[in-house]
mmCIF file of C-alpha atoms in Angstrom:
data_model
loop_
_atom_site.group_PDB
_atom_site.id
_atom_site.type_symbol
_atom_site.label_atom_id
_atom_site.label_comp_id
_atom_site.label_asym_id
_atom_site.label_seq_id
_atom_site.Cartn_x
_atom_site.Cartn_y
_atom_site.Cartn_z
ATOM 1 C CA MET A 14 -27.083 12.383 -7.527
ATOM 2 C CA THR A 15 -28.197 10.200 -4.665
ATOM 3 C CA HIS A 16 -26.178 10.171 -1.392
ATOM 4 C CA LEU A 17 -25.334 6.669 -0.013
ATOM 5 C CA PRO A 18 -23.717 6.847 3.477
ATOM 6 C CA SER A 19 -21.454 3.889 4.664
ATOM 7 C CA LEU A 20 -20.783 3.015 1.059
ATOM 8 C CA ALA A 21 -17.637 2.723 -0.774
ATOM 9 C CA ALA A 22 -16.383 0.748 -3.732
ATOM 10 C CA VAL A 23 -13.141 -1.213 -4.601
ATOM 11 C CA VAL A 24 -11.894 -1.235 -8.130
ATOM 12 C CA ILE A 25 -9.085 -3.208 -9.353
ATOM 13 C CA GLY A 26 -7.293 -3.362 -12.654
ATOM 14 C CA ARG A 27 -4.112 -3.158 -14.931
ATOM 15 C CA ASN A 28 -3.950 -1.362 -18.085
ATOM 16 C CA GLU A 29 -7.668 -1.052 -18.437
ATOM 17 C CA GLY A 30 -7.326 2.435 -20.266
ATOM 18 C CA THR A 31 -10.751 3.814 -21.161
ATOM 19 C CA ARG A 32 -12.489 1.087 -19.559
ATOM 20 C CA LEU A 33 -11.342 2.078 -16.204
ATOM 21 C CA LEU A 34 -12.263 5.484 -16.900
ATOM 22 C CA GLY A 35 -15.830 4.206 -17.696
ATOM 23 C CA CYS A 36 -15.756 2.276 -14.744
ATOM 24 C CA LEU A 37 -15.009 5.105 -12.272
ATOM 25 C CA ASP A 38 -17.411 7.371 -14.191
ATOM 26 C CA SER A 39 -20.321 5.008 -13.505
ATOM 27 C CA LEU A 40 -19.613 4.920 -9.747
ATOM 28 C CA ALA A 41 -19.772 8.601 -9.654
ATOM 29 C CA ALA A 42 -23.080 8.772 -11.358
ATOM 30 C CA ALA A 43 -24.220 6.015 -9.077
ATOM 31 C CA GLY A 44 -23.560 8.388 -6.211
ATOM 32 C CA ILE A 45 -20.529 6.486 -4.758
ATOM 33 C CA SER A 46 -17.958 9.010 -3.751
ATOM 34 C CA ARG A 47 -15.469 7.167 -1.863
ATOM 35 C CA VAL A 48 -13.729 4.738 -4.414
ATOM 36 C CA VAL A 49 -10.499 2.936 -3.965
ATOM 37 C CA TYR A 50 -8.504 1.853 -7.134
ATOM 38 C CA VAL A 51 -5.974 -0.708 -6.756
ATOM 39 C CA ASP A 52 -3.461 -0.828 -9.543
ATOM 40 C CA SER A 53 -1.594 -4.008 -10.335
ATOM 41 C CA GLY A 54 1.372 -2.643 -12.434
ATOM 42 C CA SER A 55 -0.156 -0.486 -15.047
ATOM 43 C CA THR A 56 2.044 1.115 -17.401
ATOM 44 C CA ASP A 57 -0.671 3.063 -19.365
ATOM 45 C CA GLY A 58 -1.315 5.787 -16.737
ATOM 46 C CA SER A 59 -4.222 4.109 -15.223
ATOM 47 C CA ALA A 60 -3.261 5.161 -11.777
ATOM 48 C CA GLU A 61 -2.908 8.726 -12.716
ATOM 49 C CA ALA A 62 -6.298 8.784 -14.547
ATOM 50 C CA ALA A 63 -7.916 7.277 -11.387
ATOM 51 C CA THR A 64 -6.268 9.986 -9.210
ATOM 52 C CA ALA A 65 -7.458 12.459 -11.571
ATOM 53 C CA ARG A 66 -10.944 10.961 -11.177
ATOM 54 C CA GLY A 67 -10.908 11.525 -7.284
ATOM 55 C CA ALA A 68 -10.070 8.024 -6.403
ATOM 56 C CA ILE A 69 -7.757 6.699 -3.616
ATOM 57 C CA VAL A 70 -5.115 4.957 -5.618
ATOM 58 C CA VAL A 71 -3.119 1.961 -4.049
ATOM 59 C CA ARG A 72 -0.399 0.678 -6.293
ATOM 60 C CA LEU A 73 0.683 -2.895 -5.583
ATOM 61 C CA SER A 74 4.511 -3.503 -5.331
ATOM 62 C CA SER A 75 5.836 -5.952 -7.961
ATOM 63 C CA ASP A 76 7.755 -7.772 -5.170
ATOM 64 C CA GLN A 77 4.846 -10.175 -4.985
ATOM 65 C CA PRO A 78 2.714 -11.674 -7.787
ATOM 66 C CA PHE A 79 -0.281 -9.840 -8.819
ATOM 67 C CA THR A 80 -3.575 -11.588 -8.296
ATOM 68 C CA ALA A 81 -7.146 -10.233 -8.042
ATOM 69 C CA ALA A 82 -7.444 -11.354 -4.415
ATOM 70 C CA ARG A 83 -4.368 -9.615 -3.374
ATOM 71 C CA ALA A 84 -5.580 -6.315 -5.239
ATOM 72 C CA ARG A 85 -8.967 -6.674 -3.604
ATOM 73 C CA ASN A 86 -7.737 -7.169 -0.116
ATOM 74 C CA ALA A 87 -5.622 -3.995 -0.445
ATOM 75 C CA GLY A 88 -8.525 -1.876 -1.389
ATOM 76 C CA LEU A 89 -10.483 -3.276 1.575
ATOM 77 C CA ALA A 90 -7.517 -2.641 3.979
ATOM 78 C CA ALA A 91 -7.474 0.948 2.417
ATOM 79 C CA LEU A 92 -11.056 1.296 3.941
ATOM 80 C CA GLU A 93 -10.143 -0.487 7.278
ATOM 81 C CA ALA A 94 -9.670 2.767 9.397
ATOM 82 C CA GLU A 95 -13.242 3.886 8.516
ATOM 83 C CA PRO A 96 -14.967 0.709 7.235
ATOM 84 C CA PRO A 97 -18.213 1.299 5.323
ATOM 85 C CA GLU A 98 -21.334 -0.883 5.843
ATOM 86 C CA PHE A 99 -21.146 -2.069 2.257
ATOM 87 C CA VAL A 100 -18.413 -2.069 -0.501
ATOM 88 C CA GLN A 101 -19.047 -2.500 -4.051
ATOM 89 C CA LEU A 102 -16.379 -4.745 -5.668
ATOM 90 C CA ILE A 103 -15.949 -4.085 -9.226
ATOM 91 C CA ASP A 104 -13.332 -5.000 -11.844
ATOM 92 C CA GLY A 105 -12.123 -2.189 -14.030
ATOM 93 C CA ASP A 106 -13.101 -3.510 -16.996
ATOM 94 C CA CYS A 107 -16.860 -3.096 -15.907
ATOM 95 C CA ALA A 108 -19.178 -0.387 -15.734
ATOM 96 C CA LEU A 109 -21.828 -0.244 -12.886
ATOM 97 C CA ASP A 110 -25.540 -0.236 -13.830
ATOM 98 C CA GLN A 111 -27.010 3.109 -12.550
ATOM 99 C CA GLY A 112 -30.217 1.203 -10.985
ATOM 100 C CA TRP A 113 -27.799 -1.488 -9.056
ATOM 101 C CA ILE A 114 -26.583 0.440 -5.937
ATOM 102 C CA SER A 115 -29.764 1.875 -4.685
ATOM 103 C CA LEU A 116 -31.657 -1.659 -5.119
ATOM 104 C CA ALA A 117 -28.974 -3.920 -3.661
ATOM 105 C CA VAL A 118 -28.289 -1.645 -0.576
ATOM 106 C CA ALA A 119 -32.063 -1.416 0.015
ATOM 107 C CA HIS A 120 -32.199 -5.308 -0.216
ATOM 108 C CA MET A 121 -29.106 -5.992 1.894
ATOM 109 C CA ALA A 122 -30.334 -3.531 4.656
ATOM 110 C CA THR A 123 -33.419 -5.775 5.140
ATOM 111 C CA ILE A 124 -31.605 -9.004 5.364
ATOM 112 C CA HIS A 125 -28.739 -8.831 7.906
ATOM 113 C CA GLY A 126 -27.232 -12.473 7.403
ATOM 114 C CA LEU A 127 -26.807 -11.558 3.669
ATOM 115 C CA ALA A 128 -23.155 -10.980 2.956
ATOM 116 C CA ILE A 129 -23.173 -10.590 -0.842
ATOM 117 C CA ALA A 130 -25.564 -9.598 -3.267
ATOM 118 C CA CYS A 131 -24.728 -9.745 -6.879
ATOM 119 C CA GLY A 132 -26.902 -9.116 -10.060
ATOM 120 C CA ARG A 133 -26.743 -9.869 -13.864
ATOM 121 C CA VAL A 134 -23.528 -9.339 -15.550
ATOM 122 C CA ARG A 135 -23.637 -8.697 -19.223
ATOM 123 C CA GLU A 136 -20.979 -8.348 -21.932
ATOM 124 C CA ARG A 137 -20.770 -5.141 -23.611
ATOM 125 C CA PHE A 138 -19.790 -6.545 -26.919
ATOM 126 C CA PRO A 139 -21.312 -10.014 -27.229
ATOM 127 C CA GLU A 140 -21.541 -9.606 -31.072
ATOM 128 C CA ILE A 141 -17.655 -9.228 -31.639
ATOM 129 C CA SER A 142 -16.801 -12.973 -30.803
ATOM 130 C CA PRO A 143 -18.216 -16.339 -29.932
ATOM 131 C CA TYR A 144 -15.970 -16.238 -26.890
ATOM 132 C CA ASN A 145 -17.592 -12.953 -25.663
ATOM 133 C CA ARG A 146 -21.157 -14.664 -26.180
ATOM 134 C CA LEU A 147 -20.070 -17.600 -24.072
ATOM 135 C CA CYS A 148 -18.881 -15.243 -21.540
ATOM 136 C CA ASP A 149 -22.451 -13.625 -21.438
ATOM 137 C CA ARG A 150 -24.127 -16.934 -21.052
ATOM 138 C CA GLU A 151 -21.909 -17.923 -18.160
ATOM 139 C CA TRP A 152 -23.012 -14.383 -16.388
ATOM 140 C CA ASP A 153 -26.594 -15.410 -16.458
ATOM 141 C CA THR A 154 -26.587 -17.320 -13.242
ATOM 142 C CA PRO A 155 -29.793 -18.590 -11.465
ATOM 143 C CA ILE A 156 -31.770 -15.960 -9.379
ATOM 144 C CA GLY A 157 -31.867 -16.557 -5.586
ATOM 145 C CA ILE A 158 -29.743 -17.784 -2.885
ATOM 146 C CA ALA A 159 -26.393 -18.694 -4.577
ATOM 147 C CA THR A 160 -23.477 -20.528 -3.299
ATOM 148 C CA ALA A 161 -20.782 -18.076 -4.910
ATOM 149 C CA CYS A 162 -20.465 -14.558 -6.783
ATOM 150 C CA GLY A 163 -18.261 -13.606 -9.284
ATOM 151 C CA GLY A 164 -15.615 -10.641 -8.840
ATOM 152 C CA ASN A 165 -18.293 -7.817 -9.150
ATOM 153 C CA ALA A 166 -20.487 -7.816 -6.066
ATOM 154 C CA LEU A 167 -22.025 -5.660 -3.146
ATOM 155 C CA ALA A 168 -20.733 -6.892 -0.026
ATOM 156 C CA ARG A 169 -21.179 -6.331 3.588
ATOM 157 C CA TYR A 170 -17.775 -5.121 4.930
ATOM 158 C CA ALA A 171 -18.121 -6.583 8.372
ATOM 159 C CA ALA A 172 -18.824 -10.031 6.641
ATOM 160 C CA LEU A 173 -15.993 -9.857 4.519
ATOM 161 C CA ALA A 174 -13.714 -9.062 7.663
ATOM 162 C CA SER A 175 -15.012 -11.862 9.596
ATOM 163 C CA VAL A 176 -13.359 -14.335 7.243
ATOM 164 C CA GLY A 177 -10.415 -12.440 6.609
ATOM 165 C CA HIS A 178 -11.444 -11.010 3.153
ATOM 166 C CA PHE A 179 -9.890 -12.991 0.073
ATOM 167 C CA ASN A 180 -7.429 -15.689 0.156
ATOM 168 C CA PRO A 181 -4.369 -13.693 -1.248
ATOM 169 C CA ASN A 182 -2.620 -16.867 -2.360
ATOM 170 C CA LEU A 183 -5.251 -17.901 -4.944
ATOM 171 C CA ILE A 184 -4.582 -16.978 -8.747
ATOM 172 C CA ALA A 185 -8.234 -17.699 -9.579
ATOM 173 C CA GLY A 186 -11.363 -19.008 -8.010
ATOM 174 C CA GLU A 187 -10.993 -16.523 -5.100
ATOM 175 C CA GLU A 188 -14.554 -15.542 -5.077
ATOM 176 C CA PRO A 189 -15.869 -18.994 -4.707
ATOM 177 C CA ASP A 190 -13.532 -19.761 -1.716
ATOM 178 C CA LEU A 191 -14.596 -16.597 -0.108
ATOM 179 C CA CYS A 192 -18.283 -17.428 -0.474
ATOM 180 C CA LEU A 193 -17.588 -21.008 0.742
ATOM 181 C CA ARG A 194 -16.005 -19.579 4.029
ATOM 182 C CA LEU A 195 -18.790 -17.033 4.556
ATOM 183 C CA ARG A 196 -21.305 -19.824 4.109
ATOM 184 C CA ARG A 197 -19.651 -22.005 6.707
ATOM 185 C CA LYS A 198 -20.008 -19.051 9.124
ATOM 186 C CA GLY A 199 -23.562 -18.645 8.390
ATOM 187 C CA TRP A 200 -23.809 -15.848 5.945
ATOM 188 C CA GLN A 201 -25.664 -16.102 2.751
ATOM 189 C CA ILE A 202 -25.091 -15.126 -0.881
ATOM 190 C CA GLU A 203 -27.857 -14.006 -3.032
ATOM 191 C CA ARG A 204 -28.143 -13.349 -7.046
ATOM 192 C CA LEU A 205 -30.662 -10.610 -7.299
ATOM 193 C CA ASP A 206 -32.852 -10.109 -10.317
ATOM 194 C CA ALA A 207 -31.412 -6.996 -11.496
ATOM 195 C CA GLU A 208 -28.735 -5.593 -13.738
ATOM 196 C CA MET A 209 -25.425 -4.808 -12.066
ATOM 197 C CA VAL A 210 -22.607 -4.601 -14.554
ATOM 198 C CA LEU A 211 -21.638 -4.210 -18.147
ATOM 199 C CA HIS A 212 -18.136 -6.212 -18.563
ATOM 200 C CA ASP A 213 -15.853 -6.348 -21.417
ATOM 201 C CA ALA A 214 -14.002 -9.423 -21.508
ATOM 202 C CA ALA A 215 -12.419 -8.691 -24.845
ATOM 203 C CA ILE A 216 -11.911 -12.154 -26.095
ATOM 204 C CA THR A 217 -11.243 -12.124 -29.749
ATOM 205 C CA ARG A 218 -8.704 -14.910 -29.963
ATOM 206 C CA PHE A 219 -8.905 -18.461 -29.618
ATOM 207 C CA SER A 220 -5.856 -18.603 -27.576
ATOM 208 C CA GLN A 221 -7.640 -15.964 -25.118
ATOM 209 C CA PHE A 222 -10.428 -18.655 -24.823
ATOM 210 C CA TRP A 223 -7.931 -21.312 -24.061
ATOM 211 C CA ARG A 224 -6.180 -19.409 -21.439
ATOM 212 C CA ARG A 225 -9.270 -18.477 -19.913
ATOM 213 C CA ALA A 226 -10.682 -22.042 -19.552
ATOM 214 C CA ARG A 227 -6.976 -23.129 -18.291
ATOM 215 C CA ARG A 228 -7.380 -20.722 -15.566
ATOM 216 C CA ALA A 229 -10.766 -22.077 -14.787
ATOM 217 C CA GLY A 230 -9.374 -25.476 -14.567
ATOM 218 C CA HIS A 231 -6.531 -24.351 -12.212
ATOM 219 C CA ALA A 232 -9.356 -22.862 -10.060
ATOM 220 C CA PHE A 233 -11.457 -25.971 -9.881
ATOM 221 C CA ALA A 234 -8.443 -28.143 -8.905
ATOM 222 C CA GLU A 235 -6.876 -25.673 -6.383
ATOM 223 C CA GLY A 236 -10.426 -24.888 -4.728
ATOM 224 C CA GLN A 237 -11.342 -28.814 -4.498
ATOM 225 C CA TRP A 238 -8.098 -29.327 -3.091
ATOM 226 C CA ARG A 239 -8.002 -26.795 -0.440
ATOM 227 C CA HIS A 240 -11.481 -27.711 0.734
ATOM 228 C CA ARG A 241 -11.130 -31.515 -0.128
ATOM 229 C CA ASN A 242 -12.024 -32.229 3.453
ATOM 230 C CA GLY A 243 -15.153 -30.380 3.683
ATOM 231 C CA THR A 244 -18.759 -31.690 3.303
ATOM 232 C CA GLU A 245 -19.416 -29.293 0.204
ATOM 233 C CA GLY A 246 -17.807 -31.002 -2.497
ATOM 234 C CA HIS A 247 -16.153 -27.591 -3.509
ATOM 235 C CA TYR A 248 -15.219 -27.833 -7.165
ATOM 236 C CA LEU A 249 -15.410 -31.548 -7.013
ATOM 237 C CA ARG A 250 -17.952 -32.126 -9.966
ATOM 238 C CA GLU A 251 -16.080 -29.453 -12.163
ATOM 239 C CA THR A 252 -12.726 -31.068 -11.498
ATOM 240 C CA ARG A 253 -13.933 -34.736 -12.389
ATOM 241 C CA ARG A 254 -15.714 -33.443 -15.433
ATOM 242 C CA ALA A 255 -12.478 -31.484 -16.625
ATOM 243 C CA LEU A 256 -10.688 -34.585 -16.229
ATOM 244 C CA PHE A 257 -13.077 -36.792 -17.788
ATOM 245 C CA TRP A 258 -13.617 -34.939 -20.959
ATOM 246 C CA GLY A 259 -10.008 -33.391 -21.239
ATOM 247 C CA MET A 260 -7.667 -36.350 -20.365
ATOM 248 C CA THR A 261 -9.460 -39.613 -19.419
ATOM 249 C CA LEU A 262 -11.599 -39.970 -22.532
ATOM 250 C CA PRO A 263 -8.964 -38.746 -25.060
ATOM 251 C CA LEU A 264 -6.273 -41.164 -23.571
ATOM 252 C CA ALA A 265 -9.024 -44.034 -23.616
ATOM 253 C CA THR A 266 -9.890 -43.240 -27.204
ATOM 254 C CA ALA A 267 -6.211 -43.251 -28.268
ATOM 255 C CA LEU A 268 -5.577 -46.446 -26.638
ATOM 256 C CA CYS A 269 -8.786 -48.004 -28.228
ATOM 257 C CA PHE A 270 -7.492 -46.703 -31.796
ATOM 258 C CA LEU A 271 -4.575 -48.789 -31.121
ATOM 259 C CA ILE A 272 -6.294 -51.785 -30.330
ATOM 260 C CA HIS A 273 -9.039 -51.446 -33.235
ATOM 261 C CA PRO A 274 -9.984 -48.395 -35.209
ATOM 262 C CA VAL A 275 -13.607 -49.052 -34.757
ATOM 263 C CA LEU A 276 -13.368 -49.052 -30.933
ATOM 264 C CA GLY A 277 -11.451 -45.842 -31.042
ATOM 265 C CA ALA A 278 -14.221 -44.179 -33.396
ATOM 266 C CA ILE A 279 -17.029 -45.246 -30.952
ATOM 267 C CA LEU A 280 -15.164 -43.448 -27.982
ATOM 268 C CA ALA A 281 -14.324 -40.424 -30.293
ATOM 269 C CA ALA A 282 -18.094 -40.125 -31.090
ATOM 270 C CA ALA A 283 -18.776 -39.149 -27.515
ATOM 271 C CA TYR A 284 -17.501 -35.861 -28.363
ATOM 272 C CA PRO A 285 -19.839 -34.994 -31.024
ATOM 273 C CA ALA A 286 -22.697 -36.838 -29.008
ATOM 274 C CA GLN A 287 -21.895 -34.265 -26.095
ATOM 275 C CA VAL A 288 -22.177 -31.361 -28.377
ATOM 276 C CA LEU A 289 -25.669 -32.572 -29.583
ATOM 277 C CA ARG A 290 -26.669 -33.352 -25.988
ATOM 278 C CA LEU A 291 -25.829 -29.669 -24.843
ATOM 279 C CA THR A 292 -27.604 -27.931 -27.778
ATOM 280 C CA ALA A 293 -30.594 -30.163 -27.653
ATOM 281 C CA ARG A 294 -31.288 -28.764 -23.962
ATOM 282 C CA GLU A 295 -31.940 -25.315 -25.681
ATOM 283 C CA GLY A 296 -33.795 -26.645 -28.720
ATOM 284 C CA PHE A 297 -31.037 -26.868 -31.274
ATOM 285 C CA THR A 298 -30.602 -23.085 -32.053
ATOM 286 C CA ARG A 299 -27.496 -21.772 -33.328
ATOM 287 C CA PRO A 300 -26.278 -19.886 -30.238
ATOM 288 C CA ALA A 301 -26.781 -23.109 -28.348
ATOM 289 C CA SER A 302 -24.803 -25.108 -30.705
ATOM 290 C CA GLU A 303 -21.903 -22.346 -30.653
ATOM 291 C CA ALA A 304 -21.973 -22.505 -26.914
ATOM 292 C CA ALA A 305 -22.109 -26.356 -26.935
ATOM 293 C CA ILE A 306 -18.871 -26.689 -29.246
ATOM 294 C CA LEU A 307 -16.900 -24.108 -27.119
ATOM 295 C CA LEU A 308 -18.037 -25.593 -23.663
ATOM 296 C CA THR A 309 -16.817 -29.247 -25.027
ATOM 297 C CA VAL A 310 -13.609 -27.849 -26.209
ATOM 298 C CA SER A 311 -12.906 -25.876 -23.204
ATOM 299 C CA LYS A 312 -12.639 -29.123 -21.175
ATOM 300 C CA PHE A 313 -9.269 -29.893 -22.641
ATOM 301 C CA ALA A 314 -7.931 -26.652 -21.560
ATOM 302 C CA GLU A 315 -9.555 -27.108 -18.194
ATOM 303 C CA ALA A 316 -8.015 -30.418 -17.739
ATOM 304 C CA GLN A 317 -4.732 -28.736 -18.752
ATOM 305 C CA GLY A 318 -5.297 -26.299 -15.720
ATOM 306 C CA VAL A 319 -6.307 -29.193 -13.298
ATOM 307 C CA ILE A 320 -3.076 -31.268 -14.153
ATOM 308 C CA GLY A 321 -0.930 -28.160 -14.204
ATOM 309 C CA PHE A 322 -2.056 -27.165 -10.647
ATOM 310 C CA HIS A 323 -1.369 -30.781 -9.277
ATOM 311 C CA VAL A 324 2.089 -30.940 -10.893
ATOM 312 C CA ALA A 325 3.229 -27.542 -9.556
ATOM 313 C CA ARG A 326 1.696 -28.679 -6.098
ATOM 314 C CA LEU A 327 3.800 -31.829 -6.210
ATOM 315 C CA ILE A 328 7.065 -30.159 -7.020
ATOM 316 C CA ARG A 329 6.263 -27.499 -4.671
ATOM 317 C CA ARG A 330 6.252 -24.612 -7.562
ATOM 318 C CA ARG A 331 4.281 -21.427 -7.451
ATOM 319 C CA THR A 332 1.894 -21.111 -10.375
ATOM 320 C CA LYS A 333 2.097 -17.857 -12.172
ATOM 321 C CA LEU A 334 -1.005 -15.697 -12.898
ATOM 322 C CA ILE A 335 -2.977 -17.346 -15.832
ATOM 323 C CA GLU A 336 -4.141 -14.023 -17.732
ATOM 324 C CA TYR A 337 -6.250 -13.910 -20.973
ATOM 325 C CA LYS A 338 -6.109 -10.212 -21.897
#
């Protein structure tokens, strides 16, 4: 076991069961002995299991909504008295790759302006559903300097502290929001060419896929709205794309059908054309066509998320956490 000074991990989760145990065991195997587990109301004994594994356990109270941002902030606060130089943020449904920590820490130690390093996230069971396979494709992000990371990443604790950690009011999209604020302060985020974690999305039903996409739409809309005066165009393209494919085009198609069926059919043909376009980018393979169909369908759920955010904003109602598990 390699000794890694000034290193800690913050794990978040709720009712992750054996996945959480696998996560904690992977951290121990990677030599991370200082682990904070933040539990968001588990009823399956996750907190007790984490205690038995030697983790510092923080139980979030239920008097405020549970969010990933709130949980990660609680974990970071638990390290505040003796802050580590680096902190591995990891979700309880993930297992850390054993080669990740030594590589990422060594890389970050040489680049002092690097706030966050992230690597390849892979789905543990891509074969069980097309939805898991789509997640696996989403995790395969470009290597190099990035604009944002996901929930799993190695971070410089001081960098996170410099921007006040995560925004606890966000129910989704908290990592891109954090990364945007870091970049505004001159910090960098980098995607390394290395394996980082195995993730278990466990999406086997269309309803789960739909809720996950709706949550993404909410994140796009709220991120764009909060940073609408910035020059970065944060989530502007994603929001517009969701509204075009998921709201504007369907309404226009329905209107055209009322005017003349041929006009409606022409507009409706935009959807299969979009699937063909997305599939063609990868040479008309079966995985590409599968992903293209799901990506096209997901725009309807994303539009629902965008519209839901703005309706809630206008009537001053807080949106509840959108969970897919």
